Amino acid sequence: MSLQHAKEKTVLEVIKKVEENDRRTQSIDLSGSSVFREKSVKLSASLADALSRNTRLTALDLSNCSIGDVSAKQLSAALADNATLFELNLSYNKLGRQGLMDIAKALSTNVGLKSVSLASHRVDSSVAHAYVQMFYTNVTLLTLTWDVNLPAFNLKLTEMINRNNEINRLLLEGKDYRPKLPLEMKDDPPELVERLVPEMGDEEFGMELGGAGTTLWCSVSGRWELGTLKGSQKKGMAAAKLVVEVEGEEHLVEQKDVTRFEPSHAQDLPNMVAMHNLHEAPLLYLLQRRLKNGSIYTWAGDVLLSLNPYGPLPELYNLSRWQEDNSAKKREAAVPPHVYAIARRAYSQLREKVGMAEAERAAAAASGAFASQSVLISGESGAGKTEAAKRVIEFLTAASRTAKEARGSMRSVDDSNRQSIESSVAAASTRASLEMPSTPLAAVAESRTASFRTPASRARHASLAATTPAPDAAFFSPAVGVAEQPAVVSVELLLRDASPILEAFGNAKTIRNDNSSRFGKYVAVQYDEHGCIAGASTETYLLERSRVVDISAGERNYHIFYQLLTDSGIRSAWSLPPAESLDVLNVDGQVARLAGVSDAKEFAVVRRALPAFGIGPPEQAAVWRILSAVLLLGNLAFSLASDAAGADDYAQVADDAALACAAAALGCEEGSLRVALLQKKINVAGEDITQRYSIKAAQICRDALCKSIFAALFDWVVGRINAVSRSANPRSSSIGILDIFGFEQLQTNSFEQLCI
């Protein structure tokens, strides 16, 4: 927006747009405005107040506006923690010594500006010193334009660059490096640039770090420690090393394993980008100190860094108190690091879009601005990603309730959405491969049995359709449960109730995490035009199927299996033994426990949450039945068949009673299940040949069946959740929350770990 020589009315309108975060105020040119000459202080105060609230302006030109020291002080207060303004031009104004000092002070803490122009202003040695010191703490400013040739300034700048660790490190590694000046000075003498890259002899090795007695960070045995530089040592033709004293003991370290300690390394900085000489060592030190003080969150620019405290911090997640403390803070930079701050930023930026008129929204979408928001949560296993995702959703649901209360009404799942549930559930059931036209076994073992059925077996298979138990028919009927849907369901409550269900079916205990998500999920929280939640959809991927049949010592299978066994009625109905006797739930007879967690109470929470998604008692009974079938199948053992002869090692089911229990739980004939597990049919040269499995092949077949059944059931549950909670409007704006996998290195790494 170019408004050169603008009048007072125009300038005031521009300031108002800046304060309102108008999307057209990304770049403003007010250079040469005569109104600043007349009312500089008043207008600068208004502009400073607007800048403190703005998060969109990236370039501001106030050159030749007769701005003086008082106005500079006002602008400096707004610049100190503004993180979005990239370019500022204050050239050819009337800044004196104090005004320039105030600007330098603001730049010392600013983390956004890349380019500042102060051309035509006179500089004395104290001002030069202030700007040199500013470069020690400012880690983002790349260009400072100034048409001065003050020897004192140039010499101090030379000193500052020569003490920069990164530049010296490049020189010591023998690279021919000529750093660009971070200061664009006109008419600089050629010899100044040469002095920036001095020659260094062996006797001066390490002096660029400050000489003997300087405090350094040094890596000793793979761990960063604070030490004191004592000198250097060189033997023969080997490269010289530094002598560093750590806790009274001297160590020889290479130059690449040390970095200079700066005063900012000892400060408790909520945003680590404000640290000078940002390096791995002070970064870890900062995080360690903050964690000990109970501050698990730290900003890294706009990214939030979180550490798992492995303990309760109830006051940290008091949402109402957090909102009271931070609701008045308009500038994002003023909000302390917290997962709620990330959620607030996403919601605020989304509201900028959903509050627009349809024509404006379309124009904004076409230009790529005001897009739906996304929150990416990543980190190693056990870092707290699942908890962070839940806290983001907690804030979003609270914000939605506030928006609804402001409108004077509470929105529930609307009629059009409720009417679409039947077709949505049907589609979800098809996707999950759980549409069973005849029996449960028909879907999970169709590929194994269909090819070798005889006419007689096909007839028996057809007769099973009429005798399938009612709970199974209810389970696989898309329409069942819709009528049981409560008359009024808050979409915020649906979001809350979906969490324990997904955790029960998709989370498990690992060596590093008692509640590790073993699948990736993307939750899209959908909004209407008023900024209220209209629905939500969950997309899952890469479920860790191998865990269904194989767990390591100290780990557990999916939570839902252990929860299921706490119900004596279910155990009795399907003859389920305790977990210690179920092969897929224990390792050498040992079952890992969750400290402070009751599987029975968690199971009760899951059962209370399921009806909200149309999964009533009949369907729940079918779900428990299928889970029981997986457990019973996992217990099937195989032995060498009695008719095996010579080199043949055909398998047979070792315990017919166990096979009968598994078949009953699956709702299929015992003989059909036996055939599916022990043989396959292949076609060779147009002729069908039945091939019997070895014991190893039969075990692989059994495990594959268990994994397929559980994965299909998991997809079906997710499909039901989506069918009820998704918005009826496919064009809804949304905030996406991606809870990505946790990376880890186990003793035995499966294919899923490779994919992660």
Short mmCIF file of C-alpha atoms in Angstrom, two decimals, residues 347 350-356 358 361 399-400 403-404 407 409-412 414 491-492 525-536 727-729 731-735:
data_model
loop_
_atom_site.label_atom_id
_atom_site.label_comp_id
_atom_site.label_asym_id
_atom_site.label_seq_id
_atom_site.Cartn_x
_atom_site.Cartn_y
_atom_site.Cartn_z
CA TYR A 347 -8.49 -20.40 16.32
CA LEU A 350 -9.37 -19.18 11.54
CA ARG A 351 -11.89 -16.64 12.85
CA GLU A 352 -10.34 -14.04 10.55
CA LYS A 353 -11.49 -16.22 7.70
CA VAL A 354 -14.87 -17.54 8.84
CA GLY A 355 -16.02 -14.05 9.77
CA MET A 356 -15.56 -12.78 6.21
CA GLU A 358 -18.61 -15.14 1.05
CA ARG A 361 -13.62 -15.56 1.55
CA ALA A 399 -13.65 -21.43 22.48
CA SER A 400 -16.55 -22.83 20.47
CA ALA A 403 -18.81 -18.33 20.64
CA LYS A 404 -22.13 -20.16 20.91
CA ARG A 407 -24.80 -15.99 19.92
CA SER A 409 -27.78 -20.66 21.33
CA MET A 410 -26.13 -24.05 21.54
CA ARG A 411 -25.78 -25.87 18.22
CA SER A 412 -26.20 -29.63 18.15
CA ASP A 414 -28.20 -30.77 12.88
CA VAL A 491 -20.46 -31.67 18.81
CA GLU A 492 -18.04 -30.55 21.53
CA VAL A 525 -12.28 -29.85 13.61
CA GLN A 526 -14.82 -28.22 11.29
CA TYR A 527 -16.35 -24.77 11.84
CA ASP A 528 -19.41 -22.88 10.67
CA GLU A 529 -19.47 -19.27 9.56
CA HIS A 530 -19.78 -18.06 13.16
CA GLY A 531 -16.62 -19.74 14.39
CA CYS A 532 -18.53 -22.51 16.19
CA ILE A 533 -17.61 -26.17 15.85
CA ALA A 534 -19.89 -27.80 13.28
CA GLY A 535 -18.35 -31.26 13.32
CA ALA A 536 -15.15 -33.24 13.21
CA SER A 727 -20.10 -31.75 9.45
CA ALA A 728 -22.81 -31.94 6.81
CA ASN A 729 -21.11 -29.08 4.95
CA ARG A 731 -16.75 -26.91 2.50
CA SER A 732 -16.44 -26.13 6.21
CA SER A 733 -13.37 -24.32 7.41
CA SER A 734 -11.30 -26.47 9.73
CA ILE A 735 -8.43 -26.68 12.16
#
